[in-house]
Short mmCIF file of C-alpha atoms in Angstrom, two decimals:
data_model
loop_
_atom_site.label_atom_id
_atom_site.label_comp_id
_atom_site.label_asym_id
_atom_site.label_seq_id
_atom_site.Cartn_x
_atom_site.Cartn_y
_atom_site.Cartn_z
CA UNK Y 1 0.00 0.00 0.00
CA UNK Y 2 1.20 3.54 0.74
CA UNK Y 3 4.01 4.45 3.08
CA UNK Y 4 3.20 4.89 6.72
CA UNK Y 5 2.86 8.62 7.45
CA UNK Y 6 4.36 8.22 10.91
CA UNK Y 7 7.64 6.97 9.42
CA UNK Y 8 8.32 10.32 7.73
CA UNK Y 9 9.41 13.02 10.23
CA UNK Y 10 8.55 15.85 7.82
CA UNK Y 11 4.98 14.65 7.50
CA UNK Y 12 4.69 14.24 11.26
CA UNK Y 13 5.95 17.81 11.72
CA UNK Y 14 3.45 19.15 9.16
CA UNK Y 15 0.63 17.13 10.67
CA UNK Y 16 1.50 18.46 14.11
CA UNK Y 17 1.14 22.03 12.79
CA UNK Y 18 -2.57 21.37 12.34
CA UNK Y 19 -2.94 21.13 16.13
CA UNK Y 20 -0.10 23.23 17.54
CA UNK Y 21 0.00 27.02 17.54
CA UNK Y 22 2.70 29.14 15.88
CA UNK Y 23 4.06 30.38 19.21
CA UNK Y 24 7.43 31.42 17.75
CA UNK Y 25 5.94 34.20 15.63
CA UNK Y 26 3.52 35.15 18.36
CA UNK Y 27 6.25 35.51 20.98
CA UNK Y 28 8.45 37.51 18.63
CA UNK Y 29 5.54 39.88 18.16
CA UNK Y 30 5.23 40.32 21.93
CA UNK Y 31 8.94 41.10 21.99
CA UNK Y 32 8.41 43.72 19.27
CA UNK Y 33 5.76 45.34 21.46
CA UNK Y 34 8.16 45.32 24.42
CA UNK Y 35 10.90 47.07 22.41
CA UNK Y 36 8.32 49.62 21.24
CA UNK Y 37 7.34 50.28 24.86
CA UNK Y 38 11.01 50.85 25.76
CA UNK Y 39 11.23 53.35 22.90
CA UNK Y 40 7.99 54.97 24.01
CA UNK Y 41 9.19 55.38 27.60
CA UNK Y 42 12.58 56.75 26.56
CA UNK Y 43 11.06 59.41 24.32
CA UNK Y 44 8.23 60.49 26.59
CA UNK Y 45 10.26 60.62 29.79
CA UNK Y 46 12.38 63.32 28.15
CA UNK Y 47 11.48 66.74 29.40
CA UNK Y 48 13.58 69.31 27.58
CA UNK Y 49 11.69 72.57 27.60
CA UNK Y 50 8.65 72.64 25.36
CA UNK Y 51 10.15 70.99 22.26
CA UNK Y 52 8.17 67.79 22.77
CA UNK Y 53 4.87 69.69 23.07
CA UNK Y 54 3.97 69.72 19.39
CA UNK Y 55 1.66 67.95 16.96
CA UNK Y 56 4.36 65.46 15.97
CA UNK Y 57 4.36 64.05 19.50
CA UNK Y 58 0.58 63.72 19.42
CA UNK Y 59 0.83 61.78 16.18
CA UNK Y 60 3.61 59.66 17.64
CA UNK Y 61 1.50 58.77 20.68
CA UNK Y 62 -1.42 57.76 18.48
CA UNK Y 63 0.90 55.72 16.25
CA UNK Y 64 2.37 53.95 19.30
CA UNK Y 65 -1.08 52.98 20.49
CA UNK Y 66 -2.14 51.81 17.02
CA UNK Y 67 1.13 49.88 16.61
CA UNK Y 68 0.72 48.07 19.91
CA UNK Y 69 -2.92 47.19 19.28
CA UNK Y 70 -2.22 46.15 15.68
CA UNK Y 71 0.74 43.96 16.58
CA UNK Y 72 -1.08 42.34 19.48
CA UNK Y 73 -3.93 41.47 17.14
CA UNK Y 74 -1.40 40.17 14.61
CA UNK Y 75 0.26 38.04 17.28
CA UNK Y 76 -3.01 36.24 17.82
CA UNK Y 77 -3.53 35.86 14.06
CA UNK Y 78 -0.08 34.44 13.30
CA UNK Y 79 -0.46 32.10 16.24
CA UNK Y 80 -3.29 30.51 14.24
CA UNK Y 81 -1.41 30.54 10.90
CA UNK Y 82 -3.39 33.41 9.34
CA UNK Y 83 -1.45 34.70 6.34
CA UNK Y 84 -2.90 38.22 6.39
CA UNK Y 85 -1.68 38.87 9.92
CA UNK Y 86 1.82 37.76 8.96
CA UNK Y 87 1.78 40.32 6.15
CA UNK Y 88 0.53 42.94 8.61
CA UNK Y 89 3.61 42.29 10.73
CA UNK Y 90 5.84 43.01 7.74
CA UNK Y 91 4.09 46.36 7.28
CA UNK Y 92 4.43 47.10 11.01
CA UNK Y 93 8.15 46.30 10.84
CA UNK Y 94 8.61 48.66 7.90
CA UNK Y 95 6.76 51.34 9.88
CA UNK Y 96 9.17 50.92 12.78
CA UNK Y 97 12.13 51.38 10.46
CA UNK Y 98 10.59 54.54 9.00
CA UNK Y 99 10.05 55.93 12.51
CA UNK Y 100 13.80 55.95 13.12
CA UNK Y 101 14.14 58.79 10.61
CA UNK Y 102 11.30 60.93 11.95
CA UNK Y 103 11.06 61.83 15.64
CA UNK Y 104 14.44 60.58 16.93
CA UNK Y 105 16.39 62.30 14.16
CA UNK Y 106 14.42 65.53 14.49
CA UNK Y 107 14.92 65.56 18.26
CA UNK Y 108 18.64 64.81 17.92
CA UNK Y 109 19.15 67.70 15.49
CA UNK Y 110 17.07 70.16 17.55
CA UNK Y 111 18.17 72.42 20.35
CA UNK Y 112 16.18 74.50 22.77
CA UNK Y 113 17.19 77.62 24.67
CA UNK Y 114 16.13 77.92 28.30
CA UNK Y 115 17.27 80.98 30.25
CA UNK Y 116 19.80 81.84 27.53
CA UNK Y 117 21.37 78.39 27.74
CA UNK Y 118 21.10 76.12 24.70
CA UNK Y 119 20.41 72.43 25.35
CA UNK Y 120 20.17 69.55 22.90
CA UNK Y 121 16.71 68.01 22.84
CA UNK Y 122 18.17 64.52 22.51
CA UNK Y 123 21.74 63.52 23.14
CA UNK Y 124 23.68 60.76 21.38
CA UNK Y 125 23.23 58.02 24.05
CA UNK Y 126 19.45 58.42 23.98
CA UNK Y 127 19.45 58.52 20.17
CA UNK Y 128 21.39 55.26 20.02
CA UNK Y 129 19.05 53.66 22.57
CA UNK Y 130 15.83 54.62 20.75
CA UNK Y 131 17.27 53.54 17.39
CA UNK Y 132 18.20 50.17 18.89
CA UNK Y 133 14.70 49.80 20.36
CA UNK Y 134 13.00 50.63 17.06
CA UNK Y 135 15.39 48.46 15.04
CA UNK Y 136 14.86 45.47 17.34
CA UNK Y 137 11.12 45.99 17.26
CA UNK Y 138 11.22 46.11 13.45
CA UNK Y 139 13.42 43.00 13.27
CA UNK Y 140 11.06 41.06 15.54
CA UNK Y 141 8.06 42.08 13.43
CA UNK Y 142 9.83 41.18 10.18
CA UNK Y 143 11.06 37.78 11.37
CA UNK Y 144 7.68 36.97 12.91
CA UNK Y 145 5.97 37.97 9.66
CA UNK Y 146 8.33 35.97 7.42
CA UNK Y 147 8.12 32.87 9.63
CA UNK Y 148 4.35 33.31 9.80
CA UNK Y 149 4.07 33.46 6.00
CA UNK Y 150 6.29 30.41 5.51
CA UNK Y 151 4.46 28.33 8.09
CA UNK Y 152 1.01 29.45 6.93
CA UNK Y 153 1.79 28.47 3.34
CA UNK Y 154 3.25 25.11 4.39
CA UNK Y 155 0.18 24.31 6.47
CA UNK Y 156 -2.21 25.42 3.72
CA UNK Y 157 -0.39 23.23 1.16
CA UNK Y 158 -0.41 20.27 3.54
CA UNK Y 159 -4.12 20.69 4.27
CA UNK Y 160 -4.80 20.89 0.53
CA UNK Y 161 -2.86 17.65 -0.03
CA UNK Y 162 -4.91 15.95 2.68
CA UNK Y 163 -8.13 17.09 1.02
CA UNK Y 164 -6.94 15.70 -2.32
CA UNK Y 165 -6.23 12.31 -0.71
CA UNK Y 166 -9.67 12.12 0.87
CA UNK Y 167 -11.50 13.22 -2.29
#
């Protein structure tokens, strides 16, 4: 007859995916949220005059909230091998990369004068820290998205092959 499915480790691994969650991508997404929170705290704990009191900060706060909600939702979707949520993580990762060149760079280049003394809005150590946080958040999103896409496609192909065998 046909070969025993349990003798082939690849088939066992694919069959197991039908019942096990994609926790790797999901946990990477949680890590991306954590790095975003570290960025968020570093930026918003800064209190250099009134430079941070502008519309850009308001937009940044809204984006942080949307990012965290969107990635949490995506973490639940990739956990269940949903391809669209994996693609959403790729977009979120690209957004994190783009953010490096907006607020952190503007704050690093800006100065503010308080009582005739000029202060930098953001110094080099903080700039490096927020860039690392955003880059790690982006990397986690990208890896989680790529792994999610690969695993979702493998599972979909395996399920399709099972349907062909039963039909």
